[in-house]
Short mmCIF file of C-alpha atoms in Angstrom, two decimals:
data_model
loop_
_atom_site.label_atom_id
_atom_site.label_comp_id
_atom_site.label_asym_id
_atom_site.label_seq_id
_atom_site.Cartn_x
_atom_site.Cartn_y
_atom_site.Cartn_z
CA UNK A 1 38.73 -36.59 74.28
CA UNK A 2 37.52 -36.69 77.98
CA UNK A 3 40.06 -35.94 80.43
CA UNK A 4 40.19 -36.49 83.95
CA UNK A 5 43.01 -35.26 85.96
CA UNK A 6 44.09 -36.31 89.83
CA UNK A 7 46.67 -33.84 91.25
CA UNK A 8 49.28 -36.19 92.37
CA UNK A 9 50.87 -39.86 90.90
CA UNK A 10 52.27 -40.62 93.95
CA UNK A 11 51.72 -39.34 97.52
CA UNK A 12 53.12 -40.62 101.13
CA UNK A 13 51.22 -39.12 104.06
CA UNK A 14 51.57 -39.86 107.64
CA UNK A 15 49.08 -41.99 110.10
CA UNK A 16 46.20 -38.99 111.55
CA UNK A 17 47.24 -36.87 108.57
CA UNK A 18 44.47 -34.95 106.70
CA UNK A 19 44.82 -35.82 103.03
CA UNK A 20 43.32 -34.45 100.77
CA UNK A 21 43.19 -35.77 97.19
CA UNK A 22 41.77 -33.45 93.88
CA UNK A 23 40.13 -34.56 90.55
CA UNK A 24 39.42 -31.97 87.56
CA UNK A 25 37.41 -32.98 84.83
CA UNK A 26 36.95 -31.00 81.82
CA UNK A 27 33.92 -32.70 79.44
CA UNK A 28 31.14 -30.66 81.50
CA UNK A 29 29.84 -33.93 83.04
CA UNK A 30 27.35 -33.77 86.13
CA UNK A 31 28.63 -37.46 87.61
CA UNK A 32 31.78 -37.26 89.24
CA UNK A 33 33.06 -40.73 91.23
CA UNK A 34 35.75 -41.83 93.73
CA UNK A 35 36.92 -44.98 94.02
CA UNK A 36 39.96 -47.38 95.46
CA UNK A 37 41.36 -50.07 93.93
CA UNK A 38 43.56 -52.99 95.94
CA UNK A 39 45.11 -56.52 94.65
CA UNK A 40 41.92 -58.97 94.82
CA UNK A 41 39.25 -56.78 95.86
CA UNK A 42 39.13 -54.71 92.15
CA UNK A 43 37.20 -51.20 92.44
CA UNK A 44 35.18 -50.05 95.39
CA UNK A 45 33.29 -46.92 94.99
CA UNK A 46 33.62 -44.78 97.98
CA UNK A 47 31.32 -41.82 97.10
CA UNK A 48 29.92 -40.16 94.46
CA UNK A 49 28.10 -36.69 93.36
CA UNK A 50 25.09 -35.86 90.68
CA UNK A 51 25.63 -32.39 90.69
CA UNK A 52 27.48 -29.30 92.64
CA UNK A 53 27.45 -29.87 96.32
CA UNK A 54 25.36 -33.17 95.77
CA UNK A 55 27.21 -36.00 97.29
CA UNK A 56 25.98 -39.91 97.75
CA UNK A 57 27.74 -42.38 99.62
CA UNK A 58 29.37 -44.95 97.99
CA UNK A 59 30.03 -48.65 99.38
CA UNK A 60 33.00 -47.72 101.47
CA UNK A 61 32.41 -44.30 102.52
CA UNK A 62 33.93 -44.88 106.47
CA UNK A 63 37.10 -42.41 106.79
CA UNK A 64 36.45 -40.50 104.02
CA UNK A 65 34.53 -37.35 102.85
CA UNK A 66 34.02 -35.53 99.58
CA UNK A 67 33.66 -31.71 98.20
CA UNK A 68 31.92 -30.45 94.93
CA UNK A 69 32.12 -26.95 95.24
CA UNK A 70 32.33 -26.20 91.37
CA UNK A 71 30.99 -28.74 88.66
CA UNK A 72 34.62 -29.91 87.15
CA UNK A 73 36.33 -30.32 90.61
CA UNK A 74 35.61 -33.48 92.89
CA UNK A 75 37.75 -34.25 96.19
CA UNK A 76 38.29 -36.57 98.00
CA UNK A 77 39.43 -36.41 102.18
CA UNK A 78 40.29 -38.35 104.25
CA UNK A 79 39.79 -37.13 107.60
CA UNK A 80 43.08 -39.06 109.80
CA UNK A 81 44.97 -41.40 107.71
CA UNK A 82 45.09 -45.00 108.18
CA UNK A 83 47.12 -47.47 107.29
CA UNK A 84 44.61 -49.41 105.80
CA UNK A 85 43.54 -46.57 103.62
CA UNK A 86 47.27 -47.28 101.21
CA UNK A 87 45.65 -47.37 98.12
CA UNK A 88 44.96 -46.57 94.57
CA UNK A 89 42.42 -44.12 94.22
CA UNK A 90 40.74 -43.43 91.23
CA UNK A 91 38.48 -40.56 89.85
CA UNK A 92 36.07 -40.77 87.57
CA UNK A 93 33.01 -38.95 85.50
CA UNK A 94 30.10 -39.45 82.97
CA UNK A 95 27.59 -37.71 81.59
CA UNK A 96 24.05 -37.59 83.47
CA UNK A 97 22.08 -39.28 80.70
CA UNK A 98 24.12 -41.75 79.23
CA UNK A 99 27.66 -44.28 80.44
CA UNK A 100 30.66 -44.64 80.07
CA UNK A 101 32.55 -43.26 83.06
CA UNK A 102 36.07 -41.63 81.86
CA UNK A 103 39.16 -42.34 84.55
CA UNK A 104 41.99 -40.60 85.54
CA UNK A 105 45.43 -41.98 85.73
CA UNK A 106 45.20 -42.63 89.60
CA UNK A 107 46.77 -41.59 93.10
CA UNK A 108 48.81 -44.07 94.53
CA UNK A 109 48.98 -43.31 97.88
CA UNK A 110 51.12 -44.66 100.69
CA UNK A 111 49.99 -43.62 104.93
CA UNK A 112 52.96 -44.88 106.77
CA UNK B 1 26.70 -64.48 95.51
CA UNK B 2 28.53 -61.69 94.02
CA UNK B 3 26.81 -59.49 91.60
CA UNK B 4 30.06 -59.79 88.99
CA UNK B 5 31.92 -62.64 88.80
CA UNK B 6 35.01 -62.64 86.50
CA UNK B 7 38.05 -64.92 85.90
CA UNK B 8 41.31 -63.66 87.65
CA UNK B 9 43.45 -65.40 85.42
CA UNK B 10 46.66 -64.92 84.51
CA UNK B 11 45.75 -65.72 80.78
CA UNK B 12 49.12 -65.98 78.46
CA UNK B 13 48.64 -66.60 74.49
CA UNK B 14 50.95 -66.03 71.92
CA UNK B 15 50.47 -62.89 69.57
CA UNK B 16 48.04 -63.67 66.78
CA UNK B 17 46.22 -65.90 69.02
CA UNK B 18 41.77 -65.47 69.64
CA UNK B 19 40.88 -64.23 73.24
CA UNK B 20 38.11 -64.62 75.28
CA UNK B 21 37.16 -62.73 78.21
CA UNK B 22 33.75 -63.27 80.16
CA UNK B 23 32.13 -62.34 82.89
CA UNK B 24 29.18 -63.50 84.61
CA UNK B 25 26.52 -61.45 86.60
CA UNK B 26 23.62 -61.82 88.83
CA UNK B 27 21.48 -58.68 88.66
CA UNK B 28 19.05 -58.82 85.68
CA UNK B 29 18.66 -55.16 85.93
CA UNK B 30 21.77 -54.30 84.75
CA UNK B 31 21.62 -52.57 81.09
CA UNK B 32 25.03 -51.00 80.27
CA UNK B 33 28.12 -53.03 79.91
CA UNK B 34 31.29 -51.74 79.41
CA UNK B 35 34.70 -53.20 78.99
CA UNK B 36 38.06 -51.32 80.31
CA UNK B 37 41.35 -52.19 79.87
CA UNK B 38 43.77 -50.89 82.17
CA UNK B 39 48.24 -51.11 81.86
CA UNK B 40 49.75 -51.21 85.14
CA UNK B 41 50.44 -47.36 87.15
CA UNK B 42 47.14 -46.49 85.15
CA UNK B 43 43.54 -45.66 85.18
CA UNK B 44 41.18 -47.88 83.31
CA UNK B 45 40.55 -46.91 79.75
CA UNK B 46 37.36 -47.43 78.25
CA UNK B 47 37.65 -50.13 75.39
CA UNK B 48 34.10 -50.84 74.52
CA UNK B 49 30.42 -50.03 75.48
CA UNK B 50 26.93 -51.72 74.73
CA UNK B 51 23.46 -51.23 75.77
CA UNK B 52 21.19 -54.08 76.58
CA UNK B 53 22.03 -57.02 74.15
CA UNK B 54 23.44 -57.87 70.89
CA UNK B 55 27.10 -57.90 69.71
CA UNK B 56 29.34 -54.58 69.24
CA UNK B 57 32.65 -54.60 67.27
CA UNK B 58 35.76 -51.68 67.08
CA UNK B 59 38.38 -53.29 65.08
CA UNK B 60 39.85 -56.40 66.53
CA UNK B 61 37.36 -56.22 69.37
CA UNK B 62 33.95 -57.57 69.92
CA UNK B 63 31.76 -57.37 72.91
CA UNK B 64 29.14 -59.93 73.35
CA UNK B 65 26.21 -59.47 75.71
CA UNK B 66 23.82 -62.14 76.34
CA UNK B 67 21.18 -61.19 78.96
CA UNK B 68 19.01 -64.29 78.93
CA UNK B 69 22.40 -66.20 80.16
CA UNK B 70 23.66 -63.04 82.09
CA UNK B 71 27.09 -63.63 80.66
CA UNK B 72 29.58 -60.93 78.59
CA UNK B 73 31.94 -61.62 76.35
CA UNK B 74 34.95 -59.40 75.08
CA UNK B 75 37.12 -61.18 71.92
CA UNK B 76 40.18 -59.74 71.09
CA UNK B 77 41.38 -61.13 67.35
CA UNK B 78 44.80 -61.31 66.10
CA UNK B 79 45.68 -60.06 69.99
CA UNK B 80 49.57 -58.29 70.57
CA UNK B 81 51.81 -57.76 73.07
CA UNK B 82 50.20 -54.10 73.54
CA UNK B 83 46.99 -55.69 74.29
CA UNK B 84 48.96 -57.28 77.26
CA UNK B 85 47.01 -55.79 80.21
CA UNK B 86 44.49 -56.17 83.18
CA UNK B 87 40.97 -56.29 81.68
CA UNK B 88 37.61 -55.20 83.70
CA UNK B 89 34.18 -55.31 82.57
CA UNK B 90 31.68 -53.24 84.48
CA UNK B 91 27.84 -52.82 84.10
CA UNK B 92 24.92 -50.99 85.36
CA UNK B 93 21.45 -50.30 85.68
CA UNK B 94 20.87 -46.90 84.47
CA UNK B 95 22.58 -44.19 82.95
CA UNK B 96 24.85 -42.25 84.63
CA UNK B 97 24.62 -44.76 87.89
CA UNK B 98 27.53 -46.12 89.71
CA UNK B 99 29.47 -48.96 88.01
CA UNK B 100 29.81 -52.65 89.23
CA UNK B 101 32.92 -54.03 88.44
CA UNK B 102 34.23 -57.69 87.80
CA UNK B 103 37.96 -57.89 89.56
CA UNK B 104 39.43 -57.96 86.56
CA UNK B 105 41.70 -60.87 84.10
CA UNK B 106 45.37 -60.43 83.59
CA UNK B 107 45.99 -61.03 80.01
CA UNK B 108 49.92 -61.92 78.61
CA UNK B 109 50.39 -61.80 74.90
CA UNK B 110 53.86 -62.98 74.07
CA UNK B 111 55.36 -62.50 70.57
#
C-alpha cells in the first residue's frame, strides 16, 4: 500500500513564525502535491513538484514555498505565519504516468 | 462557473438504504475521475478510479461517468454506518496532473 506520511497531527505556531511542514512518501512516485483544506472552500492546491528540485505553483501559492531536495520528501514553508493560513494541510503523490494521488493523514495547524 | 460543482449536503439514510452521489463539471478535457472518501481528522482515501467513460464497480460501489452529460456518479448499495463520511470526487486532464476537486457531500448512515 502507498503511504504518505506528514510529520505532525497537530501543530500551533505563532503569527511571523517560520513553519515548516514535512511529507515522506515511500511508493517511488515523481508527483508530490500540497494542498489546504477549509469548511466550504474543499481542497486548494498550493504547489506542486514533477521531479527533485522541480516545483510548480499551485492556485494559492502567496505565503508559502516548497523544497524537493530528495525524491520521497516534499515540504512545505511558510515564510511568516498568518492567521489566515490556520488550516488543514494535506500532502499528496502519484505516479508520473498514471492517477490516483495517495494522501496523508493531514496537519492541522493552528497560527495564533 | 465553477469547473466542479458538487452537492454539500448533509445527506442522512438509514443503513441498507441506495446512495447517490454526483457531481457535475464544466471542463470537457477532463479524463480521470476519482472518488475519495474521507472520516473526519483524516486524509482523503481513494475509493474508486475510472478513465474516460463507462461504469466501474468494487463491491458495493459503482462509479458512473458520463462525459457527453459531464456528470459522475458514485452508488453506494446496502450503505452502513462506516460508510458515514465526507465524500469528494476529483478529476483531471492528464495523468499525473493536479486534481480538481468538488467540495465534497456529507453522508449520515444511521442504523
Amino acid at each position: 500500500d502507498v503511504k504518505v506520511t506528514q510529520s505532525s497531527r497537530y501543530l500551533v505556531k505563532r503569527t511571523g513564525e517560520k513553519v515548516f511542514l514535512e511529507c515522506v512518501q515511500d511508493m517511488d512516485h515523481e508527483n508530490m502535491f500540497w494542498y489546504r483544506q477549509d469548511p466550504g472552500l474543499g481542497l486548494r492546491l498550493i504547489y506542486f513538484s514533477y521531479d527533485v528540485k522541480m516545483k510548480e505553483k499551485g492556485d494559492i501559492p502567496e505565503g508559502y514555498s516548497v523544497s524537493r531536495e530528495k525524491k520521497e520528501r516534499f515540504s512545505l514553508i511558510l515564510e511568516s505565519a498568518s492567521t489566515n493560513q490556520t488550516s488543514m494541510y494535506l500532502c499528496a503523490s502519484s505516479n508520473r504516468v498514471r492517477q490516483p494521488q495517495h494522501f496523508g493523514d493531514g496537519t492541522r495547524l493552528s497560527i495564533l | 462557473q465553477k469547473e466542479v460543482e458538487q452537492d454539500p449536503g448533509p445527506l442522512s439514510v438509514p443503513e441498507g438504504a441506495i446512495v447517490s452521489l454526483n457531481c457535475t463539471y464544466s471542463n470537457s478535457a477532463f479524463q480521470y475521475f476519482m472518488w475519495y472518501r474521507q472520516y473526519s481528522r483524516k486524509g482523503p482515501e481513494l475509493l474508486m478510479y475510472t478513465y474516460s467513460s463507462g461504469n466501474k464497480e468494487d463491491g458495493r460501489f459503482t462509479a458512473q461517468v458520463d462525459k457527453s452529460s459531464k456528470y459522475i456518479s458514485l452508488f453506494i448499495r446496502d450503505s452502513q454506518p462506516s460508510d458515514s463520511a465526507t465524500y469528494l470526487c476529483a478529476m483531471s486532464e492528464g495523468a499525473g496532473t493536479a486534481l480538481i476537486f468538488g467540495k465534497g457531500t456529507t453522508l449520515s448512515v444511521s442504523s
